[in-house]
mmCIF file of C-alpha atoms in Angstrom:
data_model
loop_
_atom_site.group_PDB
_atom_site.id
_atom_site.type_symbol
_atom_site.label_atom_id
_atom_site.label_comp_id
_atom_site.label_asym_id
_atom_site.label_seq_id
_atom_site.Cartn_x
_atom_site.Cartn_y
_atom_site.Cartn_z
ATOM 1 C CA ILE C 12 54.110 -6.458 37.477
ATOM 2 C CA SER C 13 56.973 -5.479 38.684
ATOM 3 C CA ARG C 14 57.821 -2.562 40.774
ATOM 4 C CA ALA C 15 61.355 -3.000 40.876
ATOM 5 C CA CYS C 16 63.453 0.001 39.831
ATOM 6 C CA ARG C 17 64.559 -0.274 36.316
ATOM 7 C CA ALA C 18 67.550 1.499 36.599
ATOM 8 C CA CYS C 19 69.164 -0.301 39.952
ATOM 9 C CA HIS C 20 66.954 -2.965 40.207
ATOM 10 C CA VAL C 21 66.067 -1.905 44.346
ATOM 11 C CA GLY C 22 62.816 -4.890 44.696
ATOM 12 C CA ALA C 23 60.054 -2.225 45.945
ATOM 13 C CA PRO C 24 60.727 1.164 45.740
ATOM 14 C CA LEU C 25 58.244 3.256 48.129
ATOM 15 C CA GLU C 26 58.054 5.670 45.113
ATOM 16 C CA ARG C 27 58.419 5.923 41.383
ATOM 17 C CA HIS C 28 59.509 7.750 38.538
ATOM 18 C CA PHE C 29 58.110 8.141 35.272
ATOM 19 C CA CYS C 30 60.365 8.956 32.446
ATOM 20 C CA LYS C 31 58.428 10.537 29.610
ATOM 21 C CA SER C 32 61.191 10.182 27.147
ATOM 22 C CA CYS C 33 61.384 5.978 27.154
ATOM 23 C CA ARG C 34 58.135 5.418 29.311
ATOM 24 C CA TYR C 35 60.219 3.727 32.060
ATOM 25 C CA ALA C 36 59.263 3.849 35.730
ATOM 26 C CA VAL C 37 62.185 4.159 38.579
ATOM 27 C CA CYS C 38 62.837 4.866 41.871
ATOM 28 C CA ARG C 39 62.705 8.045 43.109
ATOM 29 C CA GLU C 40 66.903 8.545 44.188
ATOM 30 C CA CYS C 41 67.976 7.415 40.865
ATOM 31 C CA ALA C 42 65.331 9.971 39.543
ATOM 32 C CA CYS C 43 66.755 12.649 41.112
ATOM 33 C CA ARG C 44 70.303 11.442 41.004
ATOM 34 C CA GLU C 45 69.326 11.841 37.012
ATOM 35 C CA CYS C 46 67.611 15.050 36.883
ATOM 36 C CA ALA C 47 70.773 16.659 38.480
ATOM 37 C CA SER C 48 72.905 15.903 35.690
ATOM 38 C CA GLY C 49 69.710 16.482 33.478
ATOM 39 C CA ALA C 50 69.721 12.797 31.936
ATOM 40 C CA CYS C 51 67.472 9.807 32.158
ATOM 41 C CA PRO C 52 69.359 6.841 33.815
ATOM 42 C CA LEU C 53 67.740 4.531 30.666
ATOM 43 C CA CYS C 54 68.173 6.948 27.610
ATOM 44 C CA MET C 55 70.317 8.826 29.062
ATOM 45 C CA ARG C 56 67.578 11.242 27.747
ATOM 46 C CA SER C 57 67.165 15.062 29.293
ATOM 47 C CA ALA C 58 62.922 14.553 29.797
ATOM 48 C CA PRO C 59 61.694 15.514 33.101
ATOM 49 C CA PHE C 60 60.754 12.995 35.776
ATOM 50 C CA ILE C 61 57.012 12.200 37.127
ATOM 51 C CA ARG C 62 56.041 10.821 40.185
ATOM 52 C CA LEU C 63 53.834 7.849 40.326
ATOM 53 C CA PHE C 64 50.852 8.295 42.530
ATOM 54 C CA GLU C 65 50.419 4.480 43.218
ATOM 55 C CA ASP C 66 50.080 2.649 46.194
ATOM 56 C CA SER C 67 51.094 -2.332 46.457
ATOM 57 C CA SER C 68 47.644 -2.619 44.537
ATOM 58 C CA LEU C 69 47.830 -2.999 40.532
ATOM 59 C CA GLN C 70 43.717 -2.122 40.718
ATOM 60 C CA CYS C 71 42.229 -0.025 37.946
ATOM 61 C CA ASP C 72 40.575 2.799 39.979
ATOM 62 C CA ILE C 73 37.933 2.619 36.833
ATOM 63 C CA CYS C 74 37.165 -0.545 35.376
ATOM 64 C CA LEU C 75 38.421 -2.103 39.092
ATOM 65 C CA SER C 76 40.237 -4.153 36.848
ATOM 66 C CA PRO C 77 42.237 -6.430 39.460
ATOM 67 C CA GLU C 78 45.876 -6.836 37.444
ATOM 68 C CA PRO C 79 45.497 -5.203 34.239
ATOM 69 C CA VAL C 80 49.300 -6.164 31.618
ATOM 70 C CA ILE C 81 48.681 -2.883 30.464
ATOM 71 C CA ARG C 82 48.835 0.649 32.633
ATOM 72 C CA ALA C 83 49.192 4.556 31.530
ATOM 73 C CA VAL C 84 49.750 7.438 33.565
ATOM 74 C CA PHE C 85 48.796 10.930 32.338
ATOM 75 C CA THR C 86 51.714 13.093 32.128
ATOM 76 C CA GLY C 87 50.661 16.015 33.852
ATOM 77 C CA CYS C 88 49.264 14.529 37.351
ATOM 78 C CA GLY C 89 51.079 11.477 37.532
ATOM 79 C CA HIS C 90 47.593 9.267 38.347
ATOM 80 C CA ILE C 91 47.776 5.535 36.561
ATOM 81 C CA VAL C 92 44.462 3.858 35.076
ATOM 82 C CA CYS C 93 44.811 0.421 32.809
ATOM 83 C CA GLY C 94 45.338 0.638 29.239
ATOM 84 C CA ALA C 95 41.532 0.199 28.381
ATOM 85 C CA CYS C 96 40.000 2.830 30.269
ATOM 86 C CA ALA C 97 43.015 5.235 29.216
ATOM 87 C CA HIS C 98 41.858 4.376 25.401
ATOM 88 C CA LEU C 99 38.400 5.359 25.859
ATOM 89 C CA ILE C 100 39.611 9.064 27.061
ATOM 90 C CA VAL C 101 41.522 9.885 24.527
ATOM 91 C CA VAL C 102 39.024 8.568 22.542
ATOM 92 C CA ASP C 103 35.544 10.534 24.133
ATOM 93 C CA ALA C 104 38.014 13.268 24.169
ATOM 94 C CA LYS C 105 38.531 13.310 20.067
ATOM 95 C CA ASP C 106 34.597 12.851 19.869
ATOM 96 C CA LYS C 107 34.126 15.924 22.150
ATOM 97 C CA VAL C 108 36.689 17.967 20.229
ATOM 98 C CA GLN C 109 38.573 18.040 23.544
ATOM 99 C CA LYS C 110 41.672 17.164 25.090
ATOM 100 C CA PRO C 111 42.154 14.371 27.705
ATOM 101 C CA ALA C 112 41.573 15.043 31.117
ATOM 102 C CA CYS C 113 42.232 12.643 34.584
ATOM 103 C CA PRO C 114 39.674 11.361 35.282
ATOM 104 C CA PHE C 115 40.581 11.683 39.553
ATOM 105 C CA CYS C 116 42.341 15.090 39.605
ATOM 106 C CA ARG C 117 40.682 16.860 36.062
ATOM 107 C CA VAL C 118 44.262 17.907 34.492
ATOM 108 C CA VAL C 119 44.064 18.122 31.277
ATOM 109 C CA SER C 120 47.382 15.915 29.704
ATOM 110 C CA TYR C 121 47.330 12.791 27.680
ATOM 111 C CA PRO C 122 47.457 9.169 29.174
ATOM 112 C CA LEU C 123 50.764 7.504 28.059
ATOM 113 C CA PRO C 124 51.515 3.522 28.686
ATOM 114 C CA ILE C 125 54.124 2.438 31.167
ATOM 115 C CA LYS C 126 57.051 0.288 29.650
ATOM 116 C CA GLU C 127 56.666 -2.540 33.455
ATOM 117 C CA GLN C 128 58.581 -5.151 33.596
ATOM 118 C CA LEU C 129 56.273 -8.408 33.676
ATOM 119 C CA SER C 130 57.265 -11.548 36.590
ATOM 120 C CA TYR C 131 55.297 -14.637 35.689
ATOM 121 C CA SER C 132 55.596 -17.295 38.634
ATOM 122 C CA PHE C 133 56.129 -20.784 36.509
ATOM 123 C CA SER C 134 57.855 -23.496 35.563
ATOM 124 C CA GLU C 135 58.402 -26.121 33.158
ATOM 125 C CA SER C 136 56.225 -28.294 34.852
ATOM 126 C CA GLU C 137 53.873 -25.462 35.469
ATOM 127 C CA PRO C 138 53.133 -23.772 31.898
ATOM 128 C CA LEU C 139 51.170 -20.623 31.220
ATOM 129 C CA SER C 140 47.796 -21.424 31.369
ATOM 130 C CA PHE C 141 45.316 -18.700 29.800
ATOM 131 C CA SER C 142 41.346 -18.719 30.786
ATOM 132 C CA ARG C 143 38.398 -18.716 27.863
ATOM 133 C CA ALA C 144 36.125 -18.404 30.402
ATOM 134 C CA CYS C 145 33.628 -15.228 29.920
ATOM 135 C CA GLN C 146 34.572 -12.202 31.224
ATOM 136 C CA ALA C 147 31.108 -11.804 32.805
ATOM 137 C CA CYS C 148 29.606 -14.808 33.301
ATOM 138 C CA ARG C 149 32.470 -16.812 34.076
ATOM 139 C CA THR C 150 31.365 -19.780 31.234
ATOM 140 C CA GLU C 151 34.380 -21.686 31.291
ATOM 141 C CA GLU C 152 34.614 -22.667 27.710
ATOM 142 C CA PRO C 153 32.054 -20.871 26.047
ATOM 143 C CA SER C 154 31.824 -22.209 22.083
ATOM 144 C CA GLN C 155 31.889 -18.896 20.787
ATOM 145 C CA ARG C 156 33.673 -15.505 22.590
ATOM 146 C CA PHE C 157 32.863 -11.796 21.480
ATOM 147 C CA PHE C 158 34.797 -9.130 22.222
ATOM 148 C CA ALA C 159 33.778 -5.593 23.165
ATOM 149 C CA THR C 160 35.655 -2.935 20.603
ATOM 150 C CA SER C 161 35.485 -0.163 22.756
ATOM 151 C CA CYS C 162 36.616 -1.384 25.680
ATOM 152 C CA TRP C 163 38.646 -4.784 25.182
ATOM 153 C CA HIS C 164 36.424 -6.905 27.086
ATOM 154 C CA VAL C 165 35.289 -10.424 26.318
ATOM 155 C CA SER C 166 32.455 -12.049 26.573
ATOM 156 C CA CYS C 167 30.570 -15.118 25.735
ATOM 157 C CA SER C 168 27.510 -15.288 23.317
ATOM 158 C CA GLY C 169 25.334 -15.639 25.237
ATOM 159 C CA CYS C 170 26.222 -12.212 27.177
ATOM 160 C CA ALA C 171 27.351 -10.206 23.906
ATOM 161 C CA GLU C 172 24.299 -11.256 21.649
ATOM 162 C CA GLY C 173 22.234 -8.449 21.138
ATOM 163 C CA ALA C 174 23.769 -6.176 24.093
ATOM 164 C CA GLU C 175 24.553 -2.532 23.337
ATOM 165 C CA THR C 176 27.009 -2.005 26.327
ATOM 166 C CA CYS C 177 29.728 -4.248 27.301
ATOM 167 C CA PRO C 178 28.169 -7.239 29.894
ATOM 168 C CA ILE C 179 31.484 -6.423 31.903
ATOM 169 C CA CYS C 180 31.921 -2.227 32.585
ATOM 170 C CA ALA C 181 28.884 -0.959 31.158
ATOM 171 C CA THR C 182 30.613 1.252 28.365
ATOM 172 C CA SER C 183 28.653 2.021 25.064
ATOM 173 C CA THR C 184 29.628 -1.068 22.747
ATOM 174 C CA SER C 185 30.109 -3.341 19.660
ATOM 175 C CA PHE C 186 31.207 -6.754 19.297
ATOM 176 C CA VAL C 187 32.970 -8.961 17.233
ATOM 177 C CA ARG C 188 32.803 -11.912 16.833
ATOM 178 C CA ILE C 189 36.344 -14.213 18.037
ATOM 179 C CA PHE C 190 37.527 -16.715 15.466
ATOM 180 C CA ASP C 191 39.985 -18.586 17.596
ATOM 181 C CA GLY C 192 39.110 -22.011 18.238
ATOM 182 C CA THR C 193 40.985 -23.689 21.432
ATOM 183 C CA SER C 194 44.763 -22.765 20.317
ATOM 184 C CA ARG C 195 45.925 -19.694 21.216
ATOM 185 C CA ALA C 196 48.851 -20.180 18.195
ATOM 186 C CA CYS C 197 49.705 -17.329 16.571
ATOM 187 C CA THR C 198 48.738 -18.220 12.487
ATOM 188 C CA ILE C 199 51.289 -15.844 11.090
ATOM 189 C CA CYS C 200 54.305 -17.035 12.967
ATOM 190 C CA LEU C 201 52.952 -19.871 14.393
ATOM 191 C CA CYS C 202 54.459 -19.695 17.936
ATOM 192 C CA THR C 203 52.418 -21.970 20.401
ATOM 193 C CA GLU C 204 51.554 -19.731 22.791
ATOM 194 C CA PRO C 205 51.920 -16.265 22.983
ATOM 195 C CA LEU C 206 51.587 -14.135 26.010
ATOM 196 C CA SER C 207 49.235 -11.340 24.607
ATOM 197 C CA ARG C 208 46.944 -11.353 21.210
ATOM 198 C CA SER C 209 45.528 -8.929 19.070
ATOM 199 C CA LEU C 210 42.868 -8.717 16.396
ATOM 200 C CA VAL C 211 42.510 -7.838 13.706
ATOM 201 C CA ALA C 212 39.392 -6.346 13.737
ATOM 202 C CA SER C 213 37.988 -6.473 10.125
ATOM 203 C CA TRP C 214 38.614 -10.091 10.105
ATOM 204 C CA PRO C 215 38.273 -11.402 13.577
ATOM 205 C CA HIS C 216 41.267 -13.728 14.059
ATOM 206 C CA CYS C 217 43.745 -12.914 17.062
ATOM 207 C CA VAL C 218 47.755 -13.049 16.217
ATOM 208 C CA HIS C 219 51.188 -12.566 17.795
ATOM 209 C CA CYS C 220 50.471 -8.564 19.696
ATOM 210 C CA VAL C 221 54.144 -7.893 17.418
ATOM 211 C CA HIS C 222 52.395 -8.671 14.211
ATOM 212 C CA GLY C 223 49.193 -6.395 15.370
ATOM 213 C CA TYR C 224 51.187 -4.088 15.752
ATOM 214 C CA ASP C 225 52.842 -4.200 12.118
ATOM 215 C CA LEU C 226 49.047 -4.492 11.051
ATOM 216 C CA SER C 227 47.917 -1.751 12.037
ATOM 217 C CA GLU C 228 50.164 0.728 9.835
ATOM 218 C CA LEU C 229 48.359 -1.500 6.750
ATOM 219 C CA ARG C 230 45.237 -0.502 4.714
ATOM 220 C CA SER C 231 42.821 -3.171 4.837
ATOM 221 C CA GLU C 232 42.510 -4.019 0.952
ATOM 222 C CA SER C 233 46.093 -4.851 1.707
ATOM 223 C CA LEU C 234 45.875 -7.311 5.025
ATOM 224 C CA PHE C 235 45.394 -10.263 2.318
ATOM 225 C CA GLU C 236 48.740 -10.395 1.246
ATOM 226 C CA HIS C 237 50.388 -10.167 4.792
ATOM 227 C CA LEU C 238 47.504 -12.703 6.366
ATOM 228 C CA PRO C 239 48.000 -16.384 4.900
ATOM 229 C CA PHE C 240 44.687 -17.702 6.647
ATOM 230 C CA LEU C 241 42.467 -14.592 4.878
ATOM 231 C CA SER C 242 40.120 -15.460 1.515
ATOM 232 C CA ARG C 243 37.952 -13.281 -0.742
ATOM 233 C CA ARG C 244 34.823 -14.826 -0.590
#
């Protein structure tokens, strides 16, 4: 994840601030300058900025995931967690009929995803490679993989079958078998190497994340009309 300011493109600012309107992060200088003018330099809307409490490490301090692709900031304090942990905190608070709070300072606020720029270092001669290894036991090519519905971790059948908690983060969860085979190709748009994928939980096939957002708005009964690889049995 690149820490560059999205406004002036300074590569590694000492301090970044988060715009609650467009959810981009800019350096302190751009945030202070634009706060004086009353508008965000990116979305041009009047919105408060929140200082991000971060260092050079991307590690989530809850689950210790070293490089989460999606991170979220608690808008009341600026503390950051990974997207999976933010989701669990919101769900847990909803189950307890409470408002979510930052796990570090207990300030009541909702986490919002940060729109961060992913920086990839690869060439045509060295294409991106995606590992199918189990995240728990590190088995390289498991015959079956299972998705933890509470925390989104993926593990092999040996680690998931019969388990009531995620073998990676110990969160109470249920598991769904993933039907993905050895190919990463999206069954809808046929993109061969999508950088991120979504799981259709009712019929656990993997699709390009763009389609996952669209399908999340549909009722499960109507999925048959949109997913050509599903059939009624």
